[in-house]
Structure formats: C-alpha cells, structure tokens
mmCIF file with all atom_site columns, C-alpha atoms in Angstrom:
data_model
loop_
_atom_site.group_PDB
_atom_site.id
_atom_site.type_symbol
_atom_site.label_atom_id
_atom_site.label_alt_id
_atom_site.label_comp_id
_atom_site.label_asym_id
_atom_site.label_entity_id
_atom_site.label_seq_id
_atom_site.pdbx_PDB_ins_code
_atom_site.Cartn_x
_atom_site.Cartn_y
_atom_site.Cartn_z
_atom_site.occupancy
_atom_site.B_iso_or_equiv
_atom_site.pdbx_formal_charge
_atom_site.auth_seq_id
_atom_site.auth_comp_id
_atom_site.auth_asym_id
_atom_site.auth_atom_id
_atom_site.pdbx_PDB_model_num
ATOM 1   C CA . SER J 1 1   ? -57.559 107.921 6.234   1.00 0.00 ? 1   SER J CA 1
ATOM 2   C CA . GLN J 1 2   ? -54.549 109.719 6.400   1.00 0.00 ? 2   GLN J CA 1
ATOM 3   C CA . GLN J 1 3   ? -54.616 112.804 9.059   1.00 0.00 ? 3   GLN J CA 1
ATOM 4   C CA . GLY J 1 4   ? -51.728 114.739 8.140   1.00 0.00 ? 4   GLY J CA 1
ATOM 5   C CA . GLU J 1 5   ? -51.535 116.883 4.925   1.00 0.00 ? 5   GLU J CA 1
ATOM 6   C CA . GLU J 1 6   ? -48.418 118.389 4.091   1.00 0.00 ? 6   GLU J CA 1
ATOM 7   C CA . ASP J 1 7   ? -47.558 121.414 2.048   1.00 0.00 ? 7   ASP J CA 1
ATOM 8   C CA . PRO J 1 8   ? -46.102 121.463 -0.336  1.00 0.00 ? 8   PRO J CA 1
ATOM 9   C CA . GLN J 1 9   ? -46.404 118.122 -2.161  1.00 0.00 ? 9   GLN J CA 1
ATOM 10  C CA . ALA J 1 10  ? -43.304 118.693 -3.803  1.00 0.00 ? 10  ALA J CA 1
ATOM 11  C CA . LEU J 1 11  ? -40.438 121.201 -3.702  1.00 0.00 ? 11  LEU J CA 1
ATOM 12  C CA . SER J 1 12  ? -37.087 121.591 -5.355  1.00 0.00 ? 12  SER J CA 1
ATOM 13  C CA . ILE J 1 13  ? -34.654 123.616 -4.550  1.00 0.00 ? 13  ILE J CA 1
ATOM 14  C CA . GLN J 1 14  ? -30.621 123.980 -4.592  1.00 0.00 ? 14  GLN J CA 1
ATOM 15  C CA . GLU J 1 15  ? -28.197 123.329 -2.408  1.00 0.00 ? 15  GLU J CA 1
ATOM 16  C CA . GLY J 1 16  ? -27.199 125.256 0.588   1.00 0.00 ? 16  GLY J CA 1
ATOM 17  C CA . GLU J 1 17  ? -30.790 126.889 0.300   1.00 0.00 ? 17  GLU J CA 1
ATOM 18  C CA . ASN J 1 18  ? -33.201 126.139 3.279   1.00 0.00 ? 18  ASN J CA 1
ATOM 19  C CA . ALA J 1 19  ? -36.358 123.755 2.583   1.00 0.00 ? 19  ALA J CA 1
ATOM 20  C CA . THR J 1 20  ? -39.533 124.499 4.958   1.00 0.00 ? 20  THR J CA 1
ATOM 21  C CA . MET J 1 21  ? -42.002 121.732 5.110   1.00 0.00 ? 21  MET J CA 1
ATOM 22  C CA . ASN J 1 22  ? -45.452 122.272 6.408   1.00 0.00 ? 22  ASN J CA 1
ATOM 23  C CA . CYS J 1 23  ? -48.011 119.403 8.402   1.00 0.00 ? 23  CYS J CA 1
ATOM 24  C CA . SER J 1 24  ? -51.323 120.032 9.355   1.00 0.00 ? 24  SER J CA 1
ATOM 25  C CA . TYR J 1 25  ? -53.582 117.352 11.230  1.00 0.00 ? 25  TYR J CA 1
ATOM 26  C CA . LYS J 1 26  ? -56.696 116.824 12.384  1.00 0.00 ? 26  LYS J CA 1
ATOM 27  C CA . THR J 1 27  ? -57.456 115.378 16.077  1.00 0.00 ? 27  THR J CA 1
ATOM 28  C CA . SER J 1 28  ? -55.546 115.862 19.105  1.00 0.00 ? 28  SER J CA 1
ATOM 29  C CA . ILE J 1 29  ? -52.010 114.305 19.832  1.00 0.00 ? 29  ILE J CA 1
ATOM 30  C CA . ASN J 1 30  ? -49.711 113.050 22.300  1.00 0.00 ? 30  ASN J CA 1
ATOM 31  C CA . ASN J 1 31  ? -46.731 113.729 19.983  1.00 0.00 ? 31  ASN J CA 1
ATOM 32  C CA . LEU J 1 32  ? -45.620 114.801 16.346  1.00 0.00 ? 32  LEU J CA 1
ATOM 33  C CA . GLN J 1 33  ? -42.953 112.802 14.170  1.00 0.00 ? 33  GLN J CA 1
ATOM 34  C CA . TRP J 1 34  ? -41.118 113.621 11.021  1.00 0.00 ? 34  TRP J CA 1
ATOM 35  C CA . TYR J 1 35  ? -39.605 110.618 9.168   1.00 0.00 ? 35  TYR J CA 1
ATOM 36  C CA . ARG J 1 36  ? -37.374 110.428 5.695   1.00 0.00 ? 36  ARG J CA 1
ATOM 37  C CA . GLN J 1 37  ? -37.750 107.841 3.038   1.00 0.00 ? 37  GLN J CA 1
ATOM 38  C CA . ASN J 1 38  ? -35.104 107.736 0.249   1.00 0.00 ? 38  ASN J CA 1
ATOM 39  C CA . SER J 1 39  ? -36.338 106.397 -2.628  1.00 0.00 ? 39  SER J CA 1
ATOM 40  C CA . GLY J 1 40  ? -39.544 103.674 -1.688  1.00 0.00 ? 40  GLY J CA 1
ATOM 41  C CA . ARG J 1 41  ? -37.208 102.492 0.742   1.00 0.00 ? 41  ARG J CA 1
ATOM 42  C CA . GLY J 1 42  ? -38.053 102.344 4.587   1.00 0.00 ? 42  GLY J CA 1
ATOM 43  C CA . LEU J 1 43  ? -38.668 105.397 6.821   1.00 0.00 ? 43  LEU J CA 1
ATOM 44  C CA . VAL J 1 44  ? -36.166 106.965 8.999   1.00 0.00 ? 44  VAL J CA 1
ATOM 45  C CA . HIS J 1 45  ? -37.250 108.599 12.204  1.00 0.00 ? 45  HIS J CA 1
ATOM 46  C CA . LEU J 1 46  ? -35.983 112.257 12.266  1.00 0.00 ? 46  LEU J CA 1
ATOM 47  C CA . ILE J 1 47  ? -37.243 113.808 15.461  1.00 0.00 ? 47  ILE J CA 1
ATOM 48  C CA . LEU J 1 48  ? -39.958 113.735 17.729  1.00 0.00 ? 48  LEU J CA 1
ATOM 49  C CA . ILE J 1 49  ? -41.792 116.928 19.104  1.00 0.00 ? 49  ILE J CA 1
ATOM 50  C CA . ARG J 1 50  ? -44.197 116.380 22.470  1.00 0.00 ? 50  ARG J CA 1
ATOM 51  C CA . SER J 1 51  ? -47.466 118.142 22.495  1.00 0.00 ? 51  SER J CA 1
ATOM 52  C CA . ASN J 1 52  ? -46.205 120.672 24.868  1.00 0.00 ? 52  ASN J CA 1
ATOM 53  C CA . GLU J 1 53  ? -43.166 121.507 23.270  1.00 0.00 ? 53  GLU J CA 1
ATOM 54  C CA . ARG J 1 54  ? -43.404 124.515 20.954  1.00 0.00 ? 54  ARG J CA 1
ATOM 55  C CA . GLU J 1 55  ? -39.822 123.794 19.006  1.00 0.00 ? 55  GLU J CA 1
ATOM 56  C CA . LYS J 1 56  ? -37.220 121.370 18.635  1.00 0.00 ? 56  LYS J CA 1
ATOM 57  C CA . HIS J 1 57  ? -33.873 121.391 17.150  1.00 0.00 ? 57  HIS J CA 1
ATOM 58  C CA . SER J 1 58  ? -31.714 118.232 15.947  1.00 0.00 ? 58  SER J CA 1
ATOM 59  C CA . GLY J 1 59  ? -28.542 119.278 13.991  1.00 0.00 ? 59  GLY J CA 1
ATOM 60  C CA . ARG J 1 60  ? -29.424 121.069 10.582  1.00 0.00 ? 60  ARG J CA 1
ATOM 61  C CA . LEU J 1 61  ? -33.502 120.203 11.565  1.00 0.00 ? 61  LEU J CA 1
ATOM 62  C CA . ARG J 1 62  ? -35.783 122.413 13.261  1.00 0.00 ? 62  ARG J CA 1
ATOM 63  C CA . VAL J 1 63  ? -38.905 121.474 14.052  1.00 0.00 ? 63  VAL J CA 1
ATOM 64  C CA . THR J 1 64  ? -42.336 123.734 15.348  1.00 0.00 ? 64  THR J CA 1
ATOM 65  C CA . LEU J 1 65  ? -45.453 122.713 16.008  1.00 0.00 ? 65  LEU J CA 1
ATOM 66  C CA . ASP J 1 66  ? -48.430 125.127 17.520  1.00 0.00 ? 66  ASP J CA 1
ATOM 67  C CA . THR J 1 67  ? -51.168 122.699 18.526  1.00 0.00 ? 67  THR J CA 1
ATOM 68  C CA . SER J 1 68  ? -53.738 125.524 18.496  1.00 0.00 ? 68  SER J CA 1
ATOM 69  C CA . LYS J 1 69  ? -53.553 125.607 14.519  1.00 0.00 ? 69  LYS J CA 1
ATOM 70  C CA . LYS J 1 70  ? -53.215 121.893 14.488  1.00 0.00 ? 70  LYS J CA 1
ATOM 71  C CA . SER J 1 71  ? -49.685 122.143 12.631  1.00 0.00 ? 71  SER J CA 1
ATOM 72  C CA . SER J 1 72  ? -46.354 121.463 12.146  1.00 0.00 ? 72  SER J CA 1
ATOM 73  C CA . SER J 1 73  ? -43.156 122.664 9.860   1.00 0.00 ? 73  SER J CA 1
ATOM 74  C CA . LEU J 1 74  ? -39.753 121.038 9.274   1.00 0.00 ? 74  LEU J CA 1
ATOM 75  C CA . LEU J 1 75  ? -36.820 122.988 8.229   1.00 0.00 ? 75  LEU J CA 1
ATOM 76  C CA . ILE J 1 76  ? -33.759 122.400 6.986   1.00 0.00 ? 76  ILE J CA 1
ATOM 77  C CA . THR J 1 77  ? -30.978 124.522 7.058   1.00 0.00 ? 77  THR J CA 1
ATOM 78  C CA . ALA J 1 78  ? -28.056 124.525 4.278   1.00 0.00 ? 78  ALA J CA 1
ATOM 79  C CA . SER J 1 79  ? -29.411 121.824 2.519   1.00 0.00 ? 79  SER J CA 1
ATOM 80  C CA . ARG J 1 80  ? -27.449 118.949 0.458   1.00 0.00 ? 80  ARG J CA 1
ATOM 81  C CA . ALA J 1 81  ? -27.739 116.848 -2.064  1.00 0.00 ? 81  ALA J CA 1
ATOM 82  C CA . ALA J 1 82  ? -28.165 113.820 0.088   1.00 0.00 ? 82  ALA J CA 1
ATOM 83  C CA . ASP J 1 83  ? -31.367 115.351 1.603   1.00 0.00 ? 83  ASP J CA 1
ATOM 84  C CA . THR J 1 84  ? -32.920 114.465 -1.707  1.00 0.00 ? 84  THR J CA 1
ATOM 85  C CA . ALA J 1 85  ? -36.022 112.544 -0.080  1.00 0.00 ? 85  ALA J CA 1
ATOM 86  C CA . SER J 1 86  ? -39.366 112.455 0.686   1.00 0.00 ? 86  SER J CA 1
ATOM 87  C CA . TYR J 1 87  ? -40.415 113.760 4.673   1.00 0.00 ? 87  TYR J CA 1
ATOM 88  C CA . PHE J 1 88  ? -43.838 112.688 6.400   1.00 0.00 ? 88  PHE J CA 1
ATOM 89  C CA . CYS J 1 89  ? -44.734 114.105 9.357   1.00 0.00 ? 89  CYS J CA 1
ATOM 90  C CA . ALA J 1 90  ? -47.082 111.360 11.287  1.00 0.00 ? 90  ALA J CA 1
ATOM 91  C CA . THR J 1 91  ? -49.120 111.823 14.890  1.00 0.00 ? 91  THR J CA 1
ATOM 92  C CA . ASP J 1 92  ? -50.208 109.536 17.196  1.00 0.00 ? 92  ASP J CA 1
ATOM 93  C CA . SER J 1 93  ? -53.683 109.920 18.843  1.00 0.00 ? 93  SER J CA 1
ATOM 94  C CA . ASN J 1 94  ? -54.271 110.947 22.682  1.00 0.00 ? 94  ASN J CA 1
ATOM 95  C CA . THR J 1 95  ? -56.754 108.134 22.768  1.00 0.00 ? 95  THR J CA 1
ATOM 96  C CA . GLY J 1 96  ? -53.527 105.479 23.334  1.00 0.00 ? 96  GLY J CA 1
ATOM 97  C CA . PHE J 1 97  ? -54.013 103.895 20.182  1.00 0.00 ? 97  PHE J CA 1
ATOM 98  C CA . GLN J 1 98  ? -50.922 102.472 19.147  1.00 0.00 ? 98  GLN J CA 1
ATOM 99  C CA . LYS J 1 99  ? -50.681 103.560 15.774  1.00 0.00 ? 99  LYS J CA 1
ATOM 100 C CA . LEU J 1 100 ? -48.837 106.310 13.863  1.00 0.00 ? 100 LEU J CA 1
ATOM 101 C CA . VAL J 1 101 ? -51.020 107.893 10.869  1.00 0.00 ? 101 VAL J CA 1
ATOM 102 C CA . PHE J 1 102 ? -48.915 109.282 8.466   1.00 0.00 ? 102 PHE J CA 1
ATOM 103 C CA . GLY J 1 103 ? -49.549 112.630 6.179   1.00 0.00 ? 103 GLY J CA 1
ATOM 104 C CA . THR J 1 104 ? -48.861 112.622 2.063   1.00 0.00 ? 104 THR J CA 1
ATOM 105 C CA . GLY J 1 105 ? -45.767 113.601 2.437   1.00 0.00 ? 105 GLY J CA 1
ATOM 106 C CA . THR J 1 106 ? -43.100 116.023 0.797   1.00 0.00 ? 106 THR J CA 1
ATOM 107 C CA . ARG J 1 107 ? -41.085 115.261 -2.180  1.00 0.00 ? 107 ARG J CA 1
ATOM 108 C CA . LEU J 1 108 ? -37.980 117.295 -1.549  1.00 0.00 ? 108 LEU J CA 1
ATOM 109 C CA . LEU J 1 109 ? -34.955 117.595 -4.721  1.00 0.00 ? 109 LEU J CA 1
ATOM 110 C CA . VAL J 1 110 ? -31.931 119.294 -3.792  1.00 0.00 ? 110 VAL J CA 1
ATOM 111 C CA . SER J 1 111 ? -29.924 120.117 -6.557  1.00 0.00 ? 111 SER J CA 1
ATOM 112 C CA . PRO J 1 112 ? -26.258 120.226 -6.447  1.00 0.00 ? 112 PRO J CA 1
ATOM 113 C CA . LYS I 2 1   ? -26.538 96.985  16.308  1.00 0.00 ? 1   LYS I CA 1
ATOM 114 C CA . ALA I 2 2   ? -28.764 95.394  14.398  1.00 0.00 ? 2   ALA I CA 1
ATOM 115 C CA . GLY I 2 3   ? -31.207 97.241  12.346  1.00 0.00 ? 3   GLY I CA 1
ATOM 116 C CA . VAL I 2 4   ? -34.686 96.036  11.717  1.00 0.00 ? 4   VAL I CA 1
ATOM 117 C CA . THR I 2 5   ? -34.402 93.341  9.086   1.00 0.00 ? 5   THR I CA 1
ATOM 118 C CA . GLN I 2 6   ? -37.369 92.302  6.450   1.00 0.00 ? 6   GLN I CA 1
ATOM 119 C CA . THR I 2 7   ? -37.412 89.336  4.153   1.00 0.00 ? 7   THR I CA 1
ATOM 120 C CA . PRO I 2 8   ? -37.583 89.019  1.753   1.00 0.00 ? 8   PRO I CA 1
ATOM 121 C CA . ARG I 2 9   ? -37.352 92.234  -0.182  1.00 0.00 ? 9   ARG I CA 1
ATOM 122 C CA . TYR I 2 10  ? -38.974 91.587  -3.396  1.00 0.00 ? 10  TYR I CA 1
ATOM 123 C CA . LEU I 2 11  ? -41.702 88.812  -3.524  1.00 0.00 ? 11  LEU I CA 1
ATOM 124 C CA . ILE I 2 12  ? -43.698 88.623  -7.350  1.00 0.00 ? 12  ILE I CA 1
ATOM 125 C CA . LYS I 2 13  ? -47.226 86.706  -6.377  1.00 0.00 ? 13  LYS I CA 1
ATOM 126 C CA . THR I 2 14  ? -49.600 85.446  -8.580  1.00 0.00 ? 14  THR I CA 1
ATOM 127 C CA . ARG I 2 15  ? -53.774 86.492  -7.501  1.00 0.00 ? 15  ARG I CA 1
ATOM 128 C CA . GLY I 2 16  ? -54.945 83.924  -5.392  1.00 0.00 ? 16  GLY I CA 1
ATOM 129 C CA . GLN I 2 17  ? -52.064 82.520  -3.627  1.00 0.00 ? 17  GLN I CA 1
ATOM 130 C CA . GLN I 2 18  ? -50.992 83.502  -0.236  1.00 0.00 ? 18  GLN I CA 1
ATOM 131 C CA . VAL I 2 19  ? -47.830 85.136  1.191   1.00 0.00 ? 19  VAL I CA 1
ATOM 132 C CA . THR I 2 20  ? -45.941 85.697  4.556   1.00 0.00 ? 20  THR I CA 1
ATOM 133 C CA . LEU I 2 21  ? -43.522 88.490  5.026   1.00 0.00 ? 21  LEU I CA 1
ATOM 134 C CA . SER I 2 22  ? -40.942 88.303  8.162   1.00 0.00 ? 22  SER I CA 1
ATOM 135 C CA . CYS I 2 23  ? -39.841 91.141  10.255  1.00 0.00 ? 23  CYS I CA 1
ATOM 136 C CA . SER I 2 24  ? -37.152 91.185  12.498  1.00 0.00 ? 24  SER I CA 1
ATOM 137 C CA . PRO I 2 25  ? -37.327 93.952  15.387  1.00 0.00 ? 25  PRO I CA 1
ATOM 138 C CA . ILE I 2 26  ? -34.358 95.165  16.881  1.00 0.00 ? 26  ILE I CA 1
ATOM 139 C CA . SER I 2 27  ? -33.040 93.304  19.906  1.00 0.00 ? 27  SER I CA 1
ATOM 140 C CA . GLY I 2 28  ? -35.007 94.642  22.782  1.00 0.00 ? 28  GLY I CA 1
ATOM 141 C CA . HIS I 2 29  ? -38.030 96.156  20.999  1.00 0.00 ? 29  HIS I CA 1
ATOM 142 C CA . ARG I 2 30  ? -41.381 94.692  22.130  1.00 0.00 ? 30  ARG I CA 1
ATOM 143 C CA . SER I 2 31  ? -43.501 96.718  19.852  1.00 0.00 ? 31  SER I CA 1
ATOM 144 C CA . VAL I 2 32  ? -43.543 95.493  15.919  1.00 0.00 ? 32  VAL I CA 1
ATOM 145 C CA . SER I 2 33  ? -46.115 97.504  13.458  1.00 0.00 ? 33  SER I CA 1
ATOM 146 C CA . TRP I 2 34  ? -46.577 96.647  10.033  1.00 0.00 ? 34  TRP I CA 1
ATOM 147 C CA . TYR I 2 35  ? -47.794 98.944  7.242   1.00 0.00 ? 35  TYR I CA 1
ATOM 148 C CA . GLN I 2 36  ? -49.024 99.148  3.712   1.00 0.00 ? 36  GLN I CA 1
ATOM 149 C CA . GLN I 2 37  ? -47.406 101.783 1.235   1.00 0.00 ? 37  GLN I CA 1
ATOM 150 C CA . THR I 2 38  ? -48.512 102.319 -2.377  1.00 0.00 ? 38  THR I CA 1
ATOM 151 C CA . PRO I 2 39  ? -49.025 105.446 -4.077  1.00 0.00 ? 39  PRO I CA 1
ATOM 152 C CA . GLY I 2 40  ? -52.614 106.260 -3.982  1.00 0.00 ? 40  GLY I CA 1
ATOM 153 C CA . GLN I 2 41  ? -53.335 105.732 -0.389  1.00 0.00 ? 41  GLN I CA 1
ATOM 154 C CA . GLY I 2 42  ? -49.981 106.544 0.870   1.00 0.00 ? 42  GLY I CA 1
ATOM 155 C CA . LEU I 2 43  ? -48.818 105.114 4.596   1.00 0.00 ? 43  LEU I CA 1
ATOM 156 C CA . GLN I 2 44  ? -51.433 102.788 5.796   1.00 0.00 ? 44  GLN I CA 1
ATOM 157 C CA . PHE I 2 45  ? -51.976 100.828 9.233   1.00 0.00 ? 45  PHE I CA 1
ATOM 158 C CA . LEU I 2 46  ? -52.151 97.396  9.317   1.00 0.00 ? 46  LEU I CA 1
ATOM 159 C CA . PHE I 2 47  ? -51.491 96.319  12.632  1.00 0.00 ? 47  PHE I CA 1
ATOM 160 C CA . GLU I 2 48  ? -49.644 95.990  15.739  1.00 0.00 ? 48  GLU I CA 1
ATOM 161 C CA . TYR I 2 49  ? -47.907 93.694  18.042  1.00 0.00 ? 49  TYR I CA 1
ATOM 162 C CA . PHE I 2 50  ? -46.636 93.783  21.279  1.00 0.00 ? 50  PHE I CA 1
ATOM 163 C CA . SER I 2 51  ? -45.722 90.727  23.755  1.00 0.00 ? 51  SER I CA 1
ATOM 164 C CA . GLU I 2 52  ? -47.412 88.521  21.043  1.00 0.00 ? 52  GLU I CA 1
ATOM 165 C CA . THR I 2 53  ? -50.785 90.061  21.104  1.00 0.00 ? 53  THR I CA 1
ATOM 166 C CA . GLN I 2 54  ? -52.067 92.157  18.521  1.00 0.00 ? 54  GLN I CA 1
ATOM 167 C CA . ARG I 2 55  ? -53.047 95.410  20.409  1.00 0.00 ? 55  ARG I CA 1
ATOM 168 C CA . ASN I 2 56  ? -54.037 97.136  17.417  1.00 0.00 ? 56  ASN I CA 1
ATOM 169 C CA . LYS I 2 57  ? -55.341 96.883  14.009  1.00 0.00 ? 57  LYS I CA 1
ATOM 170 C CA . GLY I 2 58  ? -56.301 99.153  11.130  1.00 0.00 ? 58  GLY I CA 1
ATOM 171 C CA . ASN I 2 59  ? -59.104 98.887  8.393   1.00 0.00 ? 59  ASN I CA 1
ATOM 172 C CA . PHE I 2 60  ? -57.951 96.278  6.284   1.00 0.00 ? 60  PHE I CA 1
ATOM 173 C CA . PRO I 2 61  ? -59.388 92.836  5.439   1.00 0.00 ? 61  PRO I CA 1
ATOM 174 C CA . GLY I 2 62  ? -59.324 89.777  7.222   1.00 0.00 ? 62  GLY I CA 1
ATOM 175 C CA . ARG I 2 63  ? -57.224 88.444  4.472   1.00 0.00 ? 63  ARG I CA 1
ATOM 176 C CA . PHE I 2 64  ? -54.595 90.446  6.251   1.00 0.00 ? 64  PHE I CA 1
ATOM 177 C CA . SER I 2 65  ? -52.936 88.810  9.288   1.00 0.00 ? 65  SER I CA 1
ATOM 178 C CA . GLY I 2 66  ? -50.350 88.716  11.758  1.00 0.00 ? 66  GLY I CA 1
ATOM 179 C CA . ARG I 2 67  ? -48.661 87.235  14.865  1.00 0.00 ? 67  ARG I CA 1
ATOM 180 C CA . GLN I 2 68  ? -45.600 87.669  17.276  1.00 0.00 ? 68  GLN I CA 1
ATOM 181 C CA . PHE I 2 69  ? -43.129 85.180  18.500  1.00 0.00 ? 69  PHE I CA 1
ATOM 182 C CA . SER I 2 70  ? -41.625 84.909  21.829  1.00 0.00 ? 70  SER I CA 1
ATOM 183 C CA . ASN I 2 71  ? -38.727 86.818  20.462  1.00 0.00 ? 71  ASN I CA 1
ATOM 184 C CA . SER I 2 72  ? -40.684 89.528  19.117  1.00 0.00 ? 72  SER I CA 1
ATOM 185 C CA . ARG I 2 73  ? -40.287 88.471  15.568  1.00 0.00 ? 73  ARG I CA 1
ATOM 186 C CA . SER I 2 74  ? -43.136 88.959  13.701  1.00 0.00 ? 74  SER I CA 1
ATOM 187 C CA . GLU I 2 75  ? -44.894 87.786  10.402  1.00 0.00 ? 75  GLU I CA 1
ATOM 188 C CA . MET I 2 76  ? -47.633 88.943  8.438   1.00 0.00 ? 76  MET I CA 1
ATOM 189 C CA . ASN I 2 77  ? -49.647 86.627  5.844   1.00 0.00 ? 77  ASN I CA 1
ATOM 190 C CA . VAL I 2 78  ? -51.988 88.183  2.993   1.00 0.00 ? 78  VAL I CA 1
ATOM 191 C CA . SER I 2 79  ? -54.566 85.578  1.636   1.00 0.00 ? 79  SER I CA 1
ATOM 192 C CA . THR I 2 80  ? -56.232 85.230  -1.705  1.00 0.00 ? 80  THR I CA 1
ATOM 193 C CA . LEU I 2 81  ? -54.141 87.828  -3.250  1.00 0.00 ? 81  LEU I CA 1
ATOM 194 C CA . GLU I 2 82  ? -55.397 90.697  -5.379  1.00 0.00 ? 82  GLU I CA 1
ATOM 195 C CA . LEU I 2 83  ? -54.006 92.737  -7.412  1.00 0.00 ? 83  LEU I CA 1
ATOM 196 C CA . GLY I 2 84  ? -54.594 96.082  -5.139  1.00 0.00 ? 84  GLY I CA 1
ATOM 197 C CA . ASP I 2 85  ? -52.488 94.130  -2.684  1.00 0.00 ? 85  ASP I CA 1
ATOM 198 C CA . SER I 2 86  ? -49.442 95.168  -4.777  1.00 0.00 ? 86  SER I CA 1
ATOM 199 C CA . ALA I 2 87  ? -47.614 97.302  -2.247  1.00 0.00 ? 87  ALA I CA 1
ATOM 200 C CA . LEU I 2 88  ? -44.571 98.199  -0.246  1.00 0.00 ? 88  LEU I CA 1
ATOM 201 C CA . TYR I 2 89  ? -44.578 96.481  3.084   1.00 0.00 ? 89  TYR I CA 1
ATOM 202 C CA . LEU I 2 90  ? -43.069 98.207  5.773   1.00 0.00 ? 90  LEU I CA 1
ATOM 203 C CA . CYS I 2 91  ? -42.559 97.037  9.497   1.00 0.00 ? 91  CYS I CA 1
ATOM 204 C CA . ALA I 2 92  ? -41.289 99.072  12.329  1.00 0.00 ? 92  ALA I CA 1
ATOM 205 C CA . SER I 2 93  ? -40.538 98.531  15.607  1.00 0.00 ? 93  SER I CA 1
ATOM 206 C CA . SER I 2 94  ? -39.941 100.382 18.919  1.00 0.00 ? 94  SER I CA 1
ATOM 207 C CA . LEU I 2 95  ? -39.346 99.969  22.421  1.00 0.00 ? 95  LEU I CA 1
ATOM 208 C CA . GLU I 2 96  ? -42.641 99.663  23.938  1.00 0.00 ? 96  GLU I CA 1
ATOM 209 C CA . SER I 2 97  ? -44.871 102.564 22.003  1.00 0.00 ? 97  SER I CA 1
ATOM 210 C CA . VAL I 2 98  ? -45.436 104.369 19.311  1.00 0.00 ? 98  VAL I CA 1
ATOM 211 C CA . TRP I 2 99  ? -43.994 107.591 21.476  1.00 0.00 ? 99  TRP I CA 1
ATOM 212 C CA . ASP I 2 100 ? -40.490 106.029 21.354  1.00 0.00 ? 100 ASP I CA 1
ATOM 213 C CA . GLY I 2 101 ? -40.238 106.438 18.001  1.00 0.00 ? 101 GLY I CA 1
ATOM 214 C CA . TYR I 2 102 ? -40.224 104.159 14.893  1.00 0.00 ? 102 TYR I CA 1
ATOM 215 C CA . THR I 2 103 ? -37.448 102.082 13.517  1.00 0.00 ? 103 THR I CA 1
ATOM 216 C CA . PHE I 2 104 ? -38.323 100.612 10.158  1.00 0.00 ? 104 PHE I CA 1
ATOM 217 C CA . GLY I 2 105 ? -36.827 98.051  8.156   1.00 0.00 ? 105 GLY I CA 1
ATOM 218 C CA . SER I 2 106 ? -36.516 98.577  4.356   1.00 0.00 ? 106 SER I CA 1
ATOM 219 C CA . GLY I 2 107 ? -39.806 97.099  3.462   1.00 0.00 ? 107 GLY I CA 1
ATOM 220 C CA . THR I 2 108 ? -40.919 94.087  1.169   1.00 0.00 ? 108 THR I CA 1
ATOM 221 C CA . ARG I 2 109 ? -41.798 95.244  -2.132  1.00 0.00 ? 109 ARG I CA 1
ATOM 222 C CA . LEU I 2 110 ? -44.914 92.607  -3.266  1.00 0.00 ? 110 LEU I CA 1
ATOM 223 C CA . THR I 2 111 ? -46.203 92.599  -6.641  1.00 0.00 ? 111 THR I CA 1
ATOM 224 C CA . VAL I 2 112 ? -49.118 90.928  -7.601  1.00 0.00 ? 112 VAL I CA 1
ATOM 225 C CA . VAL I 2 113 ? -49.661 89.670  -11.505 1.00 0.00 ? 113 VAL I CA 1
#
C-alpha cells in the first residue's frame, strides 16, 4: 500500500515559474526522500531530509518537512522544460524495515 | 562510475512462462531492492537483499522470488506469469540501507501477453 499521497496529481506551469508539490504520509519516519522519474524510466534521487530536519536545499530545490503534520513539500524554483517529469516522495519507517514506500506522484509539465 | 544496470530493457512473455531479470548495482553498494511499477498500483516494494540475504519482502505472491550473489548482483524471477505481472520492474541499489538513498536502474519493461 502507498503511504504517501501527493498533491496535486498534475501541475502545469510555464518556464521560469516555481512549482510546489506536497506529500502527506501516515506513520512515523526516519527520513523522507524525493525522487524524479522521466517518462517511465528509472527514478533519480533528488534529496533526502531526515526527521530532525525542517528544511533542506539543493540547487533550485527546497524541501520542507513537518513531522507534526506528517507532510513535506518540494519547491522547484525557476523551473525549466527539462524539469518536466513525475515527482515522488518516499518514506521509510522507523521500525527498521528496509524499504521505501512511495507516494502516488505529481506529474509536472513545464512549458517553454 | 557506472550506474545501476538492468537487463534486459524490454521483455515480452506469454502467460504461464517464467522470466528472470538481472540487476548489477553500483560498485560498493551492498543493498539491492526491487520495485514493481504499474499505472494502477504505483511503485510497490518487492524485496531487498543485503549480503546475499533477503532482508525484507513485500506483499507479493510466492511466484516472485529473487537472489543476490556474492558480487552483489541480483536477479529476480517471476514464475507462471499472469497478465497482471505486466509492469516496469525497477532495481535500486544503496550502500547499506534505505537511509543512504537509492540509485535506480532504468528498469525492465515486462509485457505479458
């Protein structure tokens, strides 16, 4: 079963605009990760945020985590056509079970 | 360094047949995980191997199995294929655990007819 639910399911913006995607999850976690997937290919790891962190940056990416609300957001600033992809959040569990549970994904379309 | 390599990229099989998919992790990565991705169910965890041992298993029937070799390469096998097994099968490797972050292969697209 999927723990993460992402919102919105699809997002369409123009190049240069910012894109914000939200993820909610159900159980306590050790960390939350964001991945990108282009056209049904393999996923690319974008960023990992630990449960004791509230915000993390990587280039044009900014991730926030609110463990009290069991939610995270991914902000992509100054988007480019190359950012067009599906974005997934993924959570582990704090039980030590070695797997990630992926959300449903947000399909981002960035138009030139 | 080389990424995660999955072979074959595409596969068409007939119902009832079996299939073996291969995954070569990044050198030095000891954990290999497998995921199934379908439009209806999304990304579902199959199993995870570490040092040739299955450490975790998802909720899939026994027709799905896997193994890991001493060089960390992994294979997964699906026997008695069903139409519903059509999916993108993704392999991911990490240094030791999920907390290291995954590197995914490009996947094997399996179509069962």
